[in-house]
CSV table of C-alpha atoms and ligand atoms in Angstrom, one decimal:
chain,number,residue,atom,x,y,z
A,1,MET,CA,-20.4,10.1,-11.8
A,2,ALA,CA,-19.9,13.3,-13.8
A,3,ASP,CA,-16.2,14.0,-14.4
A,4,GLN,CA,-14.9,17.4,-13.7
A,5,ASP,CA,-14.5,18.4,-17.4
A,6,ALA,CA,-18.1,17.5,-18.1
A,7,ARG,CA,-19.2,19.6,-15.2
A,8,SER,CA,-17.4,22.8,-15.9
A,9,PRO,CA,-19.5,25.6,-17.3
A,10,VAL,CA,-19.7,25.8,-21.0
A,11,GLY,CA,-20.1,29.6,-21.1
A,12,ILE,CA,-21.8,30.9,-24.3
A,13,GLU,CA,-22.7,34.5,-25.1
A,14,PRO,CA,-26.3,35.4,-24.3
A,15,PRO,CA,-28.5,35.7,-27.4
A,16,ALA,CA,-29.2,39.1,-28.7
A,17,LEU,CA,-32.8,38.2,-29.5
A,18,SER,CA,-35.9,38.2,-27.3
A,19,VAL,CA,-37.8,35.0,-26.8
A,20,LEU,CA,-41.0,36.8,-27.8
A,21,ARG,CA,-41.7,40.5,-28.5
A,22,TRP,CA,-44.4,42.7,-29.9
A,23,ALA,CA,-43.4,44.7,-32.9
A,24,GLU,CA,-45.0,48.1,-33.7
A,25,PRO,CA,-45.2,49.5,-37.3
A,26,PRO,CA,-43.3,49.8,-39.5
A,27,GLU,CA,-41.9,46.4,-38.6
A,28,GLY,CA,-45.3,45.3,-37.2
A,29,PRO,CA,-47.8,44.9,-36.0
A,30,ALA,CA,-46.4,41.5,-35.5
A,31,VAL,CA,-45.5,38.9,-32.8
A,32,VAL,CA,-41.8,38.2,-33.3
A,33,LEU,CA,-40.5,35.0,-31.9
A,34,LEU,CA,-37.1,33.4,-31.4
A,35,ASP,CA,-37.6,30.3,-33.6
A,36,GLN,CA,-37.1,27.5,-31.1
A,37,THR,CA,-37.0,24.9,-33.9
A,38,ARG,CA,-33.6,26.3,-35.0
A,39,LEU,CA,-32.0,26.2,-31.6
A,40,PRO,CA,-29.3,25.6,-30.5
A,41,SER,CA,-27.5,26.0,-33.8
A,42,GLN,CA,-29.2,29.2,-35.0
A,43,GLU,CA,-30.7,32.1,-33.3
A,44,VAL,CA,-33.3,33.3,-35.8
A,45,GLU,CA,-36.4,35.4,-35.4
A,46,LEU,CA,-39.7,34.4,-36.9
A,47,VAL,CA,-42.1,37.2,-37.6
A,48,CYS,CA,-45.7,36.3,-37.3
A,49,ALA,CA,-47.7,39.1,-39.0
A,50,ASP,CA,-51.1,37.5,-38.7
A,51,VAL,CA,-52.9,34.9,-36.6
A,52,PRO,CA,-52.6,32.0,-39.0
A,53,ALA,CA,-48.8,32.5,-39.0
A,54,LEU,CA,-48.8,32.5,-35.2
A,55,VAL,CA,-51.0,29.4,-35.1
A,56,ARG,CA,-48.5,27.6,-37.4
A,57,ALA,CA,-45.6,28.7,-35.2
A,58,ILE,CA,-47.4,27.2,-32.2
A,59,ARG,CA,-48.2,23.9,-33.9
A,60,THR,CA,-44.6,23.5,-35.2
A,61,LEU,CA,-43.2,24.4,-31.7
A,62,ALA,CA,-41.3,27.5,-32.9
A,63,VAL,CA,-42.9,28.9,-29.8
A,64,ARG,CA,-43.7,26.4,-27.0
A,65,GLY,CA,-43.9,25.7,-23.3
A,66,ALA,CA,-47.0,26.4,-21.3
A,67,PRO,CA,-46.4,29.9,-19.9
A,68,LEU,CA,-45.0,31.2,-23.2
A,69,LEU,CA,-47.9,29.7,-25.1
A,70,GLY,CA,-50.2,31.8,-22.9
A,71,ILE,CA,-48.2,34.9,-23.6
A,72,ALA,CA,-48.1,34.1,-27.3
A,73,GLY,CA,-51.9,33.5,-27.3
A,74,GLY,CA,-52.5,36.9,-25.7
A,75,TYR,CA,-50.3,38.8,-28.1
A,76,GLY,CA,-51.9,36.8,-31.0
A,77,VAL,CA,-55.3,38.2,-30.0
A,78,ALA,CA,-53.8,41.7,-29.7
A,79,LEU,CA,-52.5,41.2,-33.2
A,80,ALA,CA,-56.0,40.3,-34.5
A,81,ALA,CA,-57.3,43.4,-32.8
A,82,ALA,CA,-54.6,45.6,-34.3
A,83,ARG,CA,-55.5,44.3,-37.7
A,84,GLY,CA,-59.2,45.0,-37.2
A,85,GLU,CA,-60.0,41.2,-37.4
A,86,ASP,CA,-62.6,39.1,-35.6
A,87,VAL,CA,-61.0,39.0,-32.1
A,88,ALA,CA,-63.3,36.3,-30.6
A,89,ARG,CA,-62.6,34.0,-33.6
A,90,ALA,CA,-58.9,34.7,-33.4
A,91,ALA,CA,-58.9,33.7,-29.7
A,92,GLU,CA,-60.6,30.4,-30.5
A,93,LEU,CA,-58.2,29.6,-33.3
A,94,LEU,CA,-55.2,30.3,-31.1
A,95,ALA,CA,-56.7,28.5,-28.1
A,96,GLY,CA,-57.2,25.4,-30.3
A,97,ALA,CA,-53.8,25.4,-31.8
A,98,ARG,CA,-52.5,22.9,-29.2
A,99,PRO,CA,-54.9,21.2,-26.7
A,100,THR,CA,-52.9,20.3,-23.6
A,101,ALA,CA,-51.3,23.5,-22.3
A,102,VAL,CA,-54.1,25.3,-20.5
A,103,ASN,CA,-52.2,28.6,-20.5
A,104,LEU,CA,-52.7,29.0,-24.3
A,105,GLY,CA,-56.5,29.2,-24.0
A,106,TYR,CA,-56.1,31.2,-20.8
A,107,GLY,CA,-53.9,33.9,-22.5
A,108,ALA,CA,-56.0,34.1,-25.7
A,109,ARG,CA,-59.4,34.3,-23.9
A,110,ARG,CA,-58.1,36.8,-21.3
A,111,VAL,CA,-57.0,39.3,-23.9
A,112,ALA,CA,-60.2,38.7,-25.9
A,113,GLU,CA,-62.1,39.5,-22.8
A,114,ALA,CA,-60.2,42.8,-22.3
A,115,TYR,CA,-61.0,43.7,-25.9
A,116,ARG,CA,-64.7,42.8,-25.4
A,117,CYS,CA,-64.9,44.9,-22.2
A,118,ALA,CA,-63.4,47.9,-23.9
A,119,GLU,CA,-65.8,47.6,-26.8
A,120,GLU,CA,-68.7,47.3,-24.4
A,121,LYS,CA,-67.7,50.6,-22.9
A,122,ARG,CA,-68.1,52.0,-26.4
A,123,ALA,CA,-64.4,52.6,-26.9
A,124,GLY,CA,-63.6,52.8,-30.6
A,125,ARG,CA,-61.8,49.9,-32.3
A,126,GLY,CA,-58.4,51.5,-31.9
A,127,GLN,CA,-58.9,52.0,-28.2
A,128,ALA,CA,-60.2,48.4,-27.8
A,129,ALA,CA,-57.1,47.2,-29.6
A,130,SER,CA,-54.9,49.2,-27.3
A,131,ALA,CA,-56.7,47.6,-24.3
A,132,ALA,CA,-56.0,44.2,-25.8
A,133,LEU,CA,-52.3,44.9,-26.2
A,134,ALA,CA,-52.1,46.3,-22.7
A,135,GLU,CA,-53.6,43.1,-21.3
A,136,ALA,CA,-51.2,41.0,-23.3
A,137,ARG,CA,-48.3,43.0,-21.9
A,138,ALA,CA,-49.7,42.7,-18.4
A,139,LEU,CA,-49.8,38.9,-18.8
A,140,HIS,CA,-46.2,38.9,-20.0
A,141,ARG,CA,-45.1,41.0,-17.0
A,142,GLU,CA,-47.1,38.8,-14.5
A,143,ASP,CA,-45.4,35.7,-15.9
A,144,ALA,CA,-42.0,37.2,-15.3
A,145,ALA,CA,-43.0,38.1,-11.7
A,146,ALA,CA,-44.5,34.6,-11.1
A,147,SER,CA,-41.3,33.0,-12.4
A,148,ALA,CA,-39.1,34.9,-9.8
A,149,ARG,CA,-41.5,33.9,-7.0
A,150,MET,CA,-41.5,30.3,-8.0
A,151,ALA,CA,-37.7,30.2,-8.1
A,152,ARG,CA,-37.6,31.5,-4.5
A,153,TYR,CA,-40.3,29.2,-3.2
A,154,GLY,CA,-38.8,26.2,-5.1
A,155,LEU,CA,-35.3,26.7,-3.7
A,156,ASP,CA,-36.6,27.2,-0.1
A,157,LEU,CA,-38.5,23.9,-0.6
A,158,LEU,CA,-35.4,22.1,-1.8
A,159,ALA,CA,-33.5,23.4,1.3
A,160,GLU,CA,-36.2,21.8,3.5
A,161,LEU,CA,-36.3,18.5,1.6
A,162,LEU,CA,-32.5,18.3,1.0
A,163,PRO,CA,-30.8,20.0,3.9
A,164,ASP,CA,-27.4,18.4,3.0
A,165,GLY,CA,-26.8,20.9,0.3
A,166,PRO,CA,-25.5,21.3,-3.1
A,167,HIS,CA,-28.2,19.5,-5.1
A,168,ARG,CA,-28.1,17.1,-8.0
A,169,LEU,CA,-31.3,17.9,-9.9
A,170,LEU,CA,-32.8,16.0,-12.8
A,171,THR,CA,-35.1,17.9,-15.2
A,172,HIS,CA,-37.1,17.0,-18.3
A,173,CYS,CA,-38.1,19.0,-21.3
A,174,ASN,CA,-37.4,22.7,-21.3
A,175,THR,CA,-38.7,25.0,-18.6
A,176,GLY,CA,-36.4,28.1,-18.6
A,177,ALA,CA,-36.5,31.6,-20.1
A,178,LEU,CA,-37.5,30.0,-23.5
A,179,VAL,CA,-41.0,29.2,-22.0
A,180,SER,CA,-41.5,32.3,-19.9
A,181,GLY,CA,-41.7,36.1,-19.6
A,182,GLY,CA,-39.0,35.6,-16.9
A,183,GLU,CA,-36.5,32.8,-16.2
A,184,GLY,CA,-39.0,30.0,-16.3
A,185,THR,CA,-40.5,27.4,-13.9
A,186,ALA,CA,-38.5,24.4,-12.9
A,187,PHE,CA,-35.3,25.6,-14.6
A,188,ALA,CA,-35.6,29.0,-12.8
A,189,VAL,CA,-35.3,27.0,-9.5
A,190,ALA,CA,-32.2,25.2,-10.7
A,191,LEU,CA,-30.8,28.6,-11.9
A,192,ARG,CA,-31.4,30.2,-8.5
A,193,ALA,CA,-29.8,27.2,-6.8
A,194,HIS,CA,-26.8,27.7,-9.1
A,195,ARG,CA,-26.6,31.4,-8.3
A,196,LYS,CA,-26.7,30.6,-4.5
A,197,GLY,CA,-24.0,28.0,-4.8
A,198,ARG,CA,-26.4,25.2,-4.2
A,199,LEU,CA,-26.4,23.4,-7.5
A,200,ARG,CA,-24.0,20.5,-7.8
A,201,GLN,CA,-25.3,19.1,-11.1
A,202,LEU,CA,-28.2,19.6,-13.4
A,203,TRP,CA,-29.1,16.4,-15.2
A,204,VAL,CA,-30.9,17.2,-18.5
A,205,ASP,CA,-33.1,14.6,-20.0
A,206,GLU,CA,-32.7,14.8,-23.8
A,207,THR,CA,-36.5,14.6,-24.1
A,208,ARG,CA,-37.4,12.5,-27.1
A,209,PRO,CA,-38.6,12.9,-29.8
A,210,LEU,CA,-38.1,16.7,-30.3
A,211,LEU,CA,-35.2,17.0,-27.9
A,212,GLN,CA,-36.4,20.1,-25.9
A,213,GLY,CA,-34.0,19.0,-23.2
A,214,ALA,CA,-30.9,18.5,-25.3
A,215,ARG,CA,-31.5,21.4,-27.7
A,216,LEU,CA,-33.1,24.0,-25.4
A,217,THR,CA,-32.4,23.2,-21.7
A,218,ALA,CA,-28.8,22.4,-22.4
A,219,TYR,CA,-28.6,25.7,-24.4
A,220,GLU,CA,-30.0,27.7,-21.5
A,221,ALA,CA,-27.8,25.8,-18.9
A,222,ALA,CA,-24.7,26.5,-21.0
A,223,ARG,CA,-25.5,30.2,-21.4
A,224,ASN,CA,-26.0,30.5,-17.7
A,225,GLY,CA,-22.9,28.6,-16.7
A,226,LEU,CA,-24.7,25.8,-14.9
A,227,PRO,CA,-22.9,22.5,-14.3
A,228,PHE,CA,-24.9,20.1,-16.4
A,229,GLN,CA,-24.9,16.9,-18.4
A,230,VAL,CA,-27.4,15.7,-21.0
A,231,LEU,CA,-28.6,12.1,-20.8
A,232,THR,CA,-30.9,10.0,-22.9
A,233,ASP,CA,-34.3,9.6,-21.4
A,234,SER,CA,-33.7,5.9,-21.0
A,235,ALA,CA,-30.5,6.5,-19.0
A,236,ALA,CA,-32.5,8.0,-16.1
A,237,GLY,CA,-33.2,4.7,-14.5
A,238,SER,CA,-29.5,3.8,-14.1
A,239,LEU,CA,-28.8,7.3,-12.8
A,240,PHE,CA,-31.3,6.9,-10.0
A,241,ALA,CA,-30.0,3.5,-9.3
A,242,ALA,CA,-26.5,4.9,-8.9
A,243,GLY,CA,-27.9,7.4,-6.3
A,244,GLU,CA,-27.0,10.4,-8.5
A,245,VAL,CA,-30.3,12.2,-8.3
A,246,ASP,CA,-31.4,14.2,-5.2
A,247,ALA,CA,-34.6,15.6,-6.7
A,248,VAL,CA,-36.6,15.8,-9.9
A,249,LEU,CA,-37.8,19.2,-11.0
A,250,ILE,CA,-40.3,19.5,-13.8
A,251,GLY,CA,-42.9,22.0,-15.2
A,252,ALA,CA,-46.5,21.3,-16.2
A,253,ASP,CA,-48.8,22.0,-19.1
A,254,ARG,CA,-52.0,21.5,-17.1
A,255,ILE,CA,-52.7,20.6,-13.4
A,256,ALA,CA,-56.1,19.1,-12.9
A,257,ALA,CA,-58.3,19.8,-9.8
A,258,ASP,CA,-57.2,16.5,-8.2
A,259,GLY,CA,-53.5,17.4,-8.5
A,260,SER,CA,-52.8,15.3,-11.6
A,261,VAL,CA,-50.0,16.8,-13.6
A,262,ALA,CA,-49.9,16.8,-17.4
A,263,ASN,CA,-46.4,17.4,-18.7
A,264,LYS,CA,-44.0,16.4,-21.5
A,265,VAL,CA,-44.1,12.7,-22.2
A,266,GLY,CA,-41.5,11.0,-20.1
A,267,SER,CA,-42.4,12.9,-16.9
A,268,TYR,CA,-44.6,10.0,-15.5
A,269,PRO,CA,-41.8,7.4,-15.8
A,270,LEU,CA,-39.5,9.8,-13.9
A,271,ALA,CA,-42.2,10.1,-11.2
A,272,VAL,CA,-42.3,6.3,-10.9
A,273,LEU,CA,-38.6,6.1,-10.7
A,274,ALA,CA,-38.5,8.9,-8.1
A,275,LYS,CA,-41.0,7.2,-5.9
A,276,TYR,CA,-39.1,3.9,-6.1
A,277,HIS,CA,-35.9,5.5,-5.2
A,278,HIS,CA,-37.4,7.8,-2.5
A,279,VAL,CA,-36.4,11.0,-4.3
A,280,PRO,CA,-38.7,14.1,-4.2
A,281,PHE,CA,-40.6,14.8,-7.4
A,282,VAL,CA,-41.4,18.5,-7.5
A,283,VAL,CA,-43.6,20.3,-10.1
A,284,VAL,CA,-43.1,24.0,-10.6
A,285,ALA,CA,-45.8,25.8,-12.4
A,286,PRO,CA,-47.7,29.1,-12.2
A,287,THR,CA,-51.3,29.1,-11.0
A,288,SER,CA,-52.4,29.9,-14.6
A,289,THR,CA,-51.4,26.3,-15.3
A,290,VAL,CA,-53.9,25.0,-12.7
A,291,ASP,CA,-57.2,24.1,-14.4
A,292,LEU,CA,-59.9,23.5,-11.7
A,293,GLY,CA,-62.3,22.9,-14.6
A,294,THR,CA,-60.5,19.6,-15.4
A,295,PRO,CA,-61.4,17.2,-12.6
A,296,ASP,CA,-58.6,14.7,-13.0
A,297,GLY,CA,-55.9,13.3,-15.1
A,298,ALA,CA,-58.3,11.2,-17.2
A,299,ALA,CA,-60.1,14.4,-18.4
A,300,VAL,CA,-56.9,16.0,-19.8
A,301,VAL,CA,-56.7,16.0,-23.6
A,302,VAL,CA,-53.2,14.7,-24.5
A,303,GLU,CA,-52.0,16.1,-27.8
A,304,GLN,CA,-51.0,13.3,-30.2
A,305,ARG,CA,-48.4,14.4,-32.7
A,306,SER,CA,-47.2,13.1,-36.0
A,307,GLY,CA,-45.5,9.7,-36.0
A,308,SER,CA,-42.9,11.2,-38.3
A,309,GLU,CA,-41.4,13.0,-35.3
A,310,VAL,CA,-40.5,9.6,-33.9
A,311,THR,CA,-39.5,7.8,-37.2
A,312,GLU,CA,-37.4,10.6,-38.7
A,313,PHE,CA,-34.8,12.9,-37.3
A,314,THR,CA,-35.5,16.4,-38.7
A,315,PHE,CA,-33.4,19.2,-37.3
A,316,PRO,CA,-33.7,22.1,-37.7
A,317,GLY,CA,-37.3,21.3,-36.9
A,318,PRO,CA,-40.4,21.2,-38.9
A,319,ALA,CA,-41.0,25.0,-39.0
A,320,SER,CA,-37.8,25.6,-40.9
A,321,ALA,CA,-37.0,22.4,-42.7
A,322,GLY,CA,-39.8,20.0,-43.4
A,323,ALA,CA,-39.5,16.3,-43.7
A,324,GLU,CA,-38.3,16.4,-47.3
A,325,ALA,CA,-35.4,18.7,-46.5
A,326,GLY,CA,-32.8,16.9,-44.5
A,327,ALA,CA,-34.9,14.3,-42.6
A,328,SER,CA,-33.1,11.0,-41.9
A,329,ALA,CA,-35.1,7.9,-41.2
A,330,SER,CA,-34.8,6.4,-37.8
A,331,ALA,CA,-37.3,3.6,-38.6
A,332,PRO,CA,-38.2,1.6,-41.7
A,333,VAL,CA,-40.3,3.6,-44.2
A,334,GLY,CA,-44.0,3.3,-43.4
A,335,ALA,CA,-43.4,2.4,-39.8
A,336,GLN,CA,-46.3,3.7,-37.6
A,337,ALA,CA,-45.4,5.4,-34.3
A,338,TYR,CA,-47.1,6.2,-31.0
A,339,ASN,CA,-46.3,9.8,-30.3
A,340,PRO,CA,-48.3,11.4,-27.4
A,341,ALA,CA,-46.7,14.8,-26.6
A,342,PHE,CA,-47.6,14.6,-22.9
A,343,ASP,CA,-48.3,12.1,-20.1
A,344,ILE,CA,-50.1,12.3,-16.8
A,345,THR,CA,-48.5,11.9,-13.4
A,346,PRO,CA,-51.0,11.1,-10.7
A,347,PRO,CA,-51.0,13.2,-7.5
A,348,GLU,CA,-49.7,10.4,-5.3
A,349,LEU,CA,-46.4,10.5,-7.2
A,350,VAL,CA,-45.9,14.2,-6.8
A,351,THR,CA,-44.1,15.4,-3.7
A,352,ALA,CA,-45.0,19.1,-4.1
A,353,ILE,CA,-46.4,21.7,-6.5
A,354,VAL,CA,-44.6,25.0,-6.4
A,355,THR,CA,-46.6,28.0,-7.6
A,356,GLU,CA,-46.0,31.7,-7.4
A,357,GLU,CA,-48.5,31.7,-4.5
A,358,GLY,CA,-46.9,29.0,-2.5
A,359,VAL,CA,-46.2,25.3,-2.3
A,360,ILE,CA,-48.7,22.5,-1.7
A,361,SER,CA,-48.6,18.7,-1.5
A,362,PRO,CA,-51.1,17.7,-4.2
A,363,VAL,CA,-52.1,14.3,-2.8
A,364,THR,CA,-55.8,15.3,-2.8
A,365,GLY,CA,-55.6,18.4,-4.9
A,366,VAL,CA,-56.8,20.2,-1.7
A,367,GLY,CA,-55.1,23.6,-1.6
A,368,LEU,CA,-54.9,24.1,-5.3
A,369,ALA,CA,-58.2,26.0,-5.3
A,370,GLU,CA,-57.0,28.1,-2.4
A,371,LEU,CA,-53.7,29.0,-4.2
A,372,CYS,CA,-55.6,29.9,-7.3
A,373,ALA,CA,-58.0,32.2,-5.4
A,374,ARG,CA,-54.9,34.0,-3.9
A,375,SER,CA,-53.5,34.5,-7.3
A,376,SER,CA,-53.7,37.9,-9.0
A,377,GLN,CA,-54.2,36.2,-12.3
A,378,VAL,CA,-57.5,37.1,-13.9
A,379,THR,CA,-60.1,34.3,-13.8
A,380,ILE,CA,-61.5,33.4,-17.2
A,381,SER,CA,-64.5,31.2,-17.4
B,401,LIG,C1,-43.0,25.6,-17.9
B,401,LIG,S1,-42.8,24.7,-19.1
B,401,LIG,C2,-43.7,23.3,-18.7
B,401,LIG,C3,-44.1,22.5,-19.9
B,401,LIG,O1,-44.8,23.4,-20.8
B,401,LIG,C4,-42.9,21.9,-20.5
B,401,LIG,O2,-42.3,21.0,-19.6
B,401,LIG,C5,-43.4,21.1,-21.7
B,401,LIG,O3,-43.9,20.0,-21.6
B,401,LIG,C6,-43.4,21.8,-23.0
B,401,LIG,O4,-43.8,21.0,-24.0
B,401,LIG,P1,-43.7,21.5,-25.5
B,401,LIG,O5,-44.4,20.4,-26.3
B,401,LIG,O6,-42.3,21.7,-25.8
B,401,LIG,O7,-44.5,22.7,-25.6
């Protein structure tokens, strides 16, 4: 279905900027982000010099995606510590900035705990702040390592599920280096497939309303020379019907104890389509995204976002422009909109969950606890 021109690599220079970095004085202390609301047209850094600025960046999706939110939350707490602020309060502010991605609270609370332990050992404030920063850095490194392992396990799984080789993979939202300390989750599997000569096509759902697929995944796919095409979310059905999808690969914001998967809105319809068309639906997420404290999908808090994201097109996004500056209406003035940021895919629609500790079939959620226990990730109550 894809013609040759559309499939040839776009080839764009890699960005000079880090997705997220810690800045020391005199530039910092600060958490410096690649502002994802400006991509793909502009690569611009956003300097968050205090926790409220970072909370704003998280809410406006300048920084986003579950694993990166965890890393940002961790550095945010380190920032509060470096500024001599109330670290426990900063951790709660950051953890509450967005409700669905469990990694955000995980990262913030883990670094706050490192700070508290250092204080308990009667370290001075400066030493406790250093301990917090070291923990944030450890979290960042662990995520990069987890990403590489998930890519390996994920591609091995695809080889088992789809022995006939080069794969046509469909993905939703953005799950690459822009959400990770490494190369990402689901996208990292596609990238590895490409490097091994086993990717025929990456289908990129545009991901309404904020276009994380079209703006961000396509940007990453182009930079890495992947063969890809963007499609509207509503075109996925006809793509499956035409037999053009070999597997769906997505990430997750929270995986409940029963194996239910919360991910970007639009994931659940893809899972239903995949089931109908007998196509594997594979979730790729680190064990830090598994939340054994959430029993099932019904218990996941799904973030509801402003209806204006649906009724107005505003790009560059809200962090940089604001509705007044350059928004164009896509619905009549005053129209109300239903805008959940995530949906829940029940375990019976998920073929497998790939983590850095291994792969499980989530039909009963059995095995998730075991994988989490194997993980080197620190447990935070
Ligand atoms: C590894 S990324 C997995 C998810 O975080 C990703 O698919 C997603 O839904 C991100 O949503 P976003 O609202 O852009 O933060």
